[in-house]
């Protein structure tokens, strides 16, 4: 069994991960933005549609909280998607004033087409990556995210 890294070594390696994430994130954002011109979906609307596809109906505050975005920004994206007929607002039995955002059939077709295109691009990554490597990557990223959340919430270890 491989032993966990001591804290100082772990910090050094995690710092490398943070440094690697920035350029990857920015490249992905640029590609999604460029593809958005082709699909007609802005990055923000694409994000809203994808969340609804994955998680079902949500309120604007729920959509915003899940992505660490402001409610105002998400509301603008929902309004944009609504004007395009990609989402609709439906009654929320749990809250009279906070409607649920519902993906329409047109919205479902749009996000399905965009994600199919993205999956085509991702299939070209290569590198002989294994499922175990990707699982380990996700595990590390989730731990990093949780640690940052703890720091933000004043529960620094």
PDB file of C-alpha atoms in Angstrom:
ATOM      1  CA  UNK A   1       0.000   0.000   0.000  1.00  0.00           C
ATOM      2  CA  UNK A   2       1.217   3.486  -0.827  1.00  0.00           C
ATOM      3  CA  UNK A   3       1.409   5.765   2.228  1.00  0.00           C
ATOM      4  CA  UNK A   4      -0.268   9.189   2.234  1.00  0.00           C
ATOM      5  CA  UNK A   5       2.063  12.137   1.736  1.00  0.00           C
ATOM      6  CA  UNK A   6       3.163  14.114   4.782  1.00  0.00           C
ATOM      7  CA  UNK A   7       1.427  17.526   5.026  1.00  0.00           C
ATOM      8  CA  UNK A   8       4.286  19.619   3.588  1.00  0.00           C
ATOM      9  CA  UNK A   9       4.778  17.327   0.589  1.00  0.00           C
ATOM     10  CA  UNK A  10       1.009  17.132   0.076  1.00  0.00           C
ATOM     11  CA  UNK A  11       0.791  20.930   0.083  1.00  0.00           C
ATOM     12  CA  UNK A  12       3.537  21.170  -2.568  1.00  0.00           C
ATOM     13  CA  UNK A  13       1.845  18.629  -4.847  1.00  0.00           C
ATOM     14  CA  UNK A  14      -1.623  20.146  -4.399  1.00  0.00           C
ATOM     15  CA  UNK A  15      -0.160  23.550  -5.292  1.00  0.00           C
ATOM     16  CA  UNK A  16       0.964  21.958  -8.583  1.00  0.00           C
ATOM     17  CA  UNK A  17      -2.575  20.711  -9.162  1.00  0.00           C
ATOM     18  CA  UNK A  18      -3.988  24.215  -8.570  1.00  0.00           C
ATOM     19  CA  UNK A  19      -1.464  25.645 -11.035  1.00  0.00           C
ATOM     20  CA  UNK A  20      -2.422  23.044 -13.645  1.00  0.00           C
ATOM     21  CA  UNK A  21      -6.148  23.618 -13.181  1.00  0.00           C
ATOM     22  CA  UNK A  22      -6.105  27.312 -14.109  1.00  0.00           C
ATOM     23  CA  UNK A  23      -4.953  26.971 -17.722  1.00  0.00           C
ATOM     24  CA  UNK A  24      -7.117  23.877 -18.266  1.00  0.00           C
ATOM     25  CA  UNK A  25     -10.184  25.674 -16.942  1.00  0.00           C
ATOM     26  CA  UNK A  26      -9.527  28.758 -19.087  1.00  0.00           C
ATOM     27  CA  UNK A  27      -9.020  26.646 -22.235  1.00  0.00           C
ATOM     28  CA  UNK A  28     -12.232  24.748 -21.607  1.00  0.00           C
ATOM     29  CA  UNK A  29     -14.103  28.022 -21.048  1.00  0.00           C
ATOM     30  CA  UNK A  30     -12.751  29.431 -24.326  1.00  0.00           C
ATOM     31  CA  UNK A  31     -13.712  26.293 -26.254  1.00  0.00           C
ATOM     32  CA  UNK A  32     -17.201  26.242 -24.735  1.00  0.00           C
ATOM     33  CA  UNK A  33     -17.552  29.943 -25.540  1.00  0.00           C
ATOM     34  CA  UNK A  34     -16.444  29.419 -29.151  1.00  0.00           C
ATOM     35  CA  UNK A  35     -18.761  26.432 -29.498  1.00  0.00           C
ATOM     36  CA  UNK A  36     -21.517  28.586 -28.027  1.00  0.00           C
ATOM     37  CA  UNK A  37     -21.375  30.805 -31.081  1.00  0.00           C
ATOM     38  CA  UNK A  38     -22.064  27.706 -33.166  1.00  0.00           C
ATOM     39  CA  UNK A  39     -24.804  26.313 -30.908  1.00  0.00           C
ATOM     40  CA  UNK A  40     -26.323  29.671 -30.013  1.00  0.00           C
ATOM     41  CA  UNK A  41     -25.932  28.993 -26.276  1.00  0.00           C
ATOM     42  CA  UNK A  42     -23.891  31.276 -24.082  1.00  0.00           C
ATOM     43  CA  UNK A  43     -21.640  29.631 -21.487  1.00  0.00           C
ATOM     44  CA  UNK A  44     -24.041  30.703 -18.735  1.00  0.00           C
ATOM     45  CA  UNK A  45     -27.163  29.370 -20.440  1.00  0.00           C
ATOM     46  CA  UNK A  46     -25.333  26.156 -21.305  1.00  0.00           C
ATOM     47  CA  UNK A  47     -24.471  25.767 -17.614  1.00  0.00           C
ATOM     48  CA  UNK A  48     -28.100  26.278 -16.518  1.00  0.00           C
ATOM     49  CA  UNK A  49     -29.390  23.790 -19.088  1.00  0.00           C
ATOM     50  CA  UNK A  50     -26.781  21.215 -18.105  1.00  0.00           C
ATOM     51  CA  UNK A  51     -27.630  21.532 -14.414  1.00  0.00           C
ATOM     52  CA  UNK A  52     -31.320  21.069 -15.156  1.00  0.00           C
ATOM     53  CA  UNK A  53     -30.591  18.062 -17.373  1.00  0.00           C
ATOM     54  CA  UNK A  54     -28.486  16.440 -14.649  1.00  0.00           C
ATOM     55  CA  UNK A  55     -30.522  17.355 -11.582  1.00  0.00           C
ATOM     56  CA  UNK A  56     -34.063  18.137 -12.715  1.00  0.00           C
ATOM     57  CA  UNK A  57     -36.077  21.200 -11.833  1.00  0.00           C
ATOM     58  CA  UNK A  58     -34.383  23.694  -9.532  1.00  0.00           C
ATOM     59  CA  UNK A  59     -34.967  27.202  -8.246  1.00  0.00           C
ATOM     60  CA  UNK A  60     -32.651  30.016  -9.277  1.00  0.00           C
ATOM     61  CA  UNK A  61     -31.048  30.064  -5.790  1.00  0.00           C
ATOM     62  CA  UNK A  62     -30.441  26.303  -6.009  1.00  0.00           C
ATOM     63  CA  UNK A  63     -28.875  26.653  -9.464  1.00  0.00           C
ATOM     64  CA  UNK A  64     -26.686  29.525  -8.242  1.00  0.00           C
ATOM     65  CA  UNK A  65     -25.591  27.728  -5.081  1.00  0.00           C
ATOM     66  CA  UNK A  66     -24.619  24.561  -6.911  1.00  0.00           C
ATOM     67  CA  UNK A  67     -22.171  26.474  -9.100  1.00  0.00           C
ATOM     68  CA  UNK A  68     -21.003  29.141  -6.653  1.00  0.00           C
ATOM     69  CA  UNK A  69     -22.492  31.879  -8.839  1.00  0.00           C
ATOM     70  CA  UNK A  70     -24.534  34.935  -7.890  1.00  0.00           C
ATOM     71  CA  UNK A  71     -28.305  34.621  -7.982  1.00  0.00           C
ATOM     72  CA  UNK A  72     -28.476  37.722 -10.164  1.00  0.00           C
ATOM     73  CA  UNK A  73     -26.199  36.198 -12.802  1.00  0.00           C
ATOM     74  CA  UNK A  74     -28.107  32.909 -12.815  1.00  0.00           C
ATOM     75  CA  UNK A  75     -31.405  34.809 -13.014  1.00  0.00           C
ATOM     76  CA  UNK A  76     -30.131  36.626 -16.130  1.00  0.00           C
ATOM     77  CA  UNK A  77     -29.120  33.272 -17.660  1.00  0.00           C
ATOM     78  CA  UNK A  78     -32.521  31.752 -16.813  1.00  0.00           C
ATOM     79  CA  UNK A  79     -34.250  34.797 -18.332  1.00  0.00           C
ATOM     80  CA  UNK A  80     -32.131  34.436 -21.492  1.00  0.00           C
ATOM     81  CA  UNK A  81     -32.947  30.720 -21.714  1.00  0.00           C
ATOM     82  CA  UNK A  82     -36.620  31.423 -21.075  1.00  0.00           C
ATOM     83  CA  UNK A  83     -36.762  34.011 -23.875  1.00  0.00           C
ATOM     84  CA  UNK A  84     -35.269  31.394 -26.208  1.00  0.00           C
ATOM     85  CA  UNK A  85     -37.881  28.829 -25.152  1.00  0.00           C
ATOM     86  CA  UNK A  86     -35.284  26.546 -23.553  1.00  0.00           C
ATOM     87  CA  UNK A  87     -36.696  26.692 -20.012  1.00  0.00           C
ATOM     88  CA  UNK A  88     -39.980  27.586 -18.394  1.00  0.00           C
ATOM     89  CA  UNK A  89     -40.931  28.556 -14.870  1.00  0.00           C
ATOM     90  CA  UNK A  90     -43.346  26.263 -13.061  1.00  0.00           C
ATOM     91  CA  UNK A  91     -45.064  26.457  -9.701  1.00  0.00           C
ATOM     92  CA  UNK A  92     -42.978  25.343  -6.757  1.00  0.00           C
ATOM     93  CA  UNK A  93     -45.040  23.456  -4.179  1.00  0.00           C
ATOM     94  CA  UNK A  94     -42.355  24.109  -1.551  1.00  0.00           C
ATOM     95  CA  UNK A  95     -42.211  27.893  -2.033  1.00  0.00           C
ATOM     96  CA  UNK A  96     -44.892  30.200  -3.362  1.00  0.00           C
ATOM     97  CA  UNK A  97     -42.611  32.917  -4.790  1.00  0.00           C
ATOM     98  CA  UNK A  98     -39.537  30.935  -5.891  1.00  0.00           C
ATOM     99  CA  UNK A  99     -40.567  29.141  -9.060  1.00  0.00           C
ATOM    100  CA  UNK A 100     -38.878  26.016 -10.349  1.00  0.00           C
ATOM    101  CA  UNK A 101     -36.909  26.292 -13.572  1.00  0.00           C
ATOM    102  CA  UNK A 102     -37.954  23.478 -15.898  1.00  0.00           C
ATOM    103  CA  UNK A 103     -36.087  22.332 -19.010  1.00  0.00           C
ATOM    104  CA  UNK A 104     -38.350  22.392 -22.085  1.00  0.00           C
ATOM    105  CA  UNK A 105     -38.139  19.856 -24.912  1.00  0.00           C
ATOM    106  CA  UNK A 106     -36.273  22.463 -26.992  1.00  0.00           C
ATOM    107  CA  UNK A 107     -33.875  23.046 -24.091  1.00  0.00           C
ATOM    108  CA  UNK A 108     -33.308  19.324 -23.737  1.00  0.00           C
ATOM    109  CA  UNK A 109     -32.514  18.997 -27.450  1.00  0.00           C
ATOM    110  CA  UNK A 110     -30.136  21.955 -27.263  1.00  0.00           C
ATOM    111  CA  UNK A 111     -28.160  20.726 -24.254  1.00  0.00           C
ATOM    112  CA  UNK A 112     -28.074  17.174 -25.617  1.00  0.00           C
ATOM    113  CA  UNK A 113     -26.564  18.446 -28.881  1.00  0.00           C
ATOM    114  CA  UNK A 114     -23.987  20.601 -27.068  1.00  0.00           C
ATOM    115  CA  UNK A 115     -22.906  17.854 -24.682  1.00  0.00           C
ATOM    116  CA  UNK A 116     -22.708  15.324 -27.527  1.00  0.00           C
ATOM    117  CA  UNK A 117     -20.326  17.712 -29.331  1.00  0.00           C
ATOM    118  CA  UNK A 118     -18.290  18.203 -26.144  1.00  0.00           C
ATOM    119  CA  UNK A 119     -18.055  14.433 -25.616  1.00  0.00           C
ATOM    120  CA  UNK A 120     -16.738  14.075 -29.175  1.00  0.00           C
ATOM    121  CA  UNK A 121     -14.004  16.571 -28.338  1.00  0.00           C
ATOM    122  CA  UNK A 122     -13.238  14.931 -24.980  1.00  0.00           C
ATOM    123  CA  UNK A 123     -12.901  11.536 -26.659  1.00  0.00           C
ATOM    124  CA  UNK A 124      -9.786  12.883 -28.380  1.00  0.00           C
ATOM    125  CA  UNK A 125      -7.940  13.486 -25.080  1.00  0.00           C
ATOM    126  CA  UNK A 126      -5.912  10.277 -25.336  1.00  0.00           C
ATOM    127  CA  UNK A 127      -3.029   9.600 -22.977  1.00  0.00           C
ATOM    128  CA  UNK A 128      -4.047   6.013 -22.225  1.00  0.00           C
ATOM    129  CA  UNK A 129      -5.888   7.194 -19.129  1.00  0.00           C
ATOM    130  CA  UNK A 130      -7.501   4.537 -16.983  1.00  0.00           C
ATOM    131  CA  UNK A 131     -10.735   4.603 -15.044  1.00  0.00           C
ATOM    132  CA  UNK A 132      -8.730   4.305 -11.826  1.00  0.00           C
ATOM    133  CA  UNK A 133      -6.654   7.379 -12.732  1.00  0.00           C
ATOM    134  CA  UNK A 134      -9.758   9.412 -13.452  1.00  0.00           C
ATOM    135  CA  UNK A 135     -11.387   8.198 -10.234  1.00  0.00           C
ATOM    136  CA  UNK A 136      -8.271   9.257  -8.305  1.00  0.00           C
ATOM    137  CA  UNK A 137      -8.309  12.647 -10.039  1.00  0.00           C
ATOM    138  CA  UNK A 138     -11.926  13.221  -9.070  1.00  0.00           C
ATOM    139  CA  UNK A 139     -11.209  12.117  -5.494  1.00  0.00           C
ATOM    140  CA  UNK A 140      -8.344  14.609  -5.210  1.00  0.00           C
ATOM    141  CA  UNK A 141     -10.392  17.440  -6.702  1.00  0.00           C
ATOM    142  CA  UNK A 142     -13.304  16.753  -4.363  1.00  0.00           C
ATOM    143  CA  UNK A 143     -10.947  16.801  -1.361  1.00  0.00           C
ATOM    144  CA  UNK A 144      -9.405  20.057  -2.555  1.00  0.00           C
ATOM    145  CA  UNK A 145     -12.851  21.600  -3.048  1.00  0.00           C
ATOM    146  CA  UNK A 146     -14.005  20.504   0.404  1.00  0.00           C
ATOM    147  CA  UNK A 147     -10.875  21.933   2.031  1.00  0.00           C
ATOM    148  CA  UNK A 148     -11.456  25.276   0.303  1.00  0.00           C
ATOM    149  CA  UNK A 149     -15.096  25.246   1.367  1.00  0.00           C
ATOM    150  CA  UNK A 150     -14.023  24.582   4.955  1.00  0.00           C
ATOM    151  CA  UNK A 151     -11.570  27.497   4.784  1.00  0.00           C
ATOM    152  CA  UNK A 152     -14.275  29.795   3.373  1.00  0.00           C
ATOM    153  CA  UNK A 153     -16.638  28.785   6.150  1.00  0.00           C
ATOM    154  CA  UNK A 154     -14.048  29.343   8.868  1.00  0.00           C
ATOM    155  CA  UNK A 155     -13.453  25.663   9.596  1.00  0.00           C
ATOM    156  CA  UNK A 156      -9.787  25.771   8.660  1.00  0.00           C
ATOM    157  CA  UNK A 157      -7.950  22.694   9.893  1.00  0.00           C
TER     158      UNK A 157
END
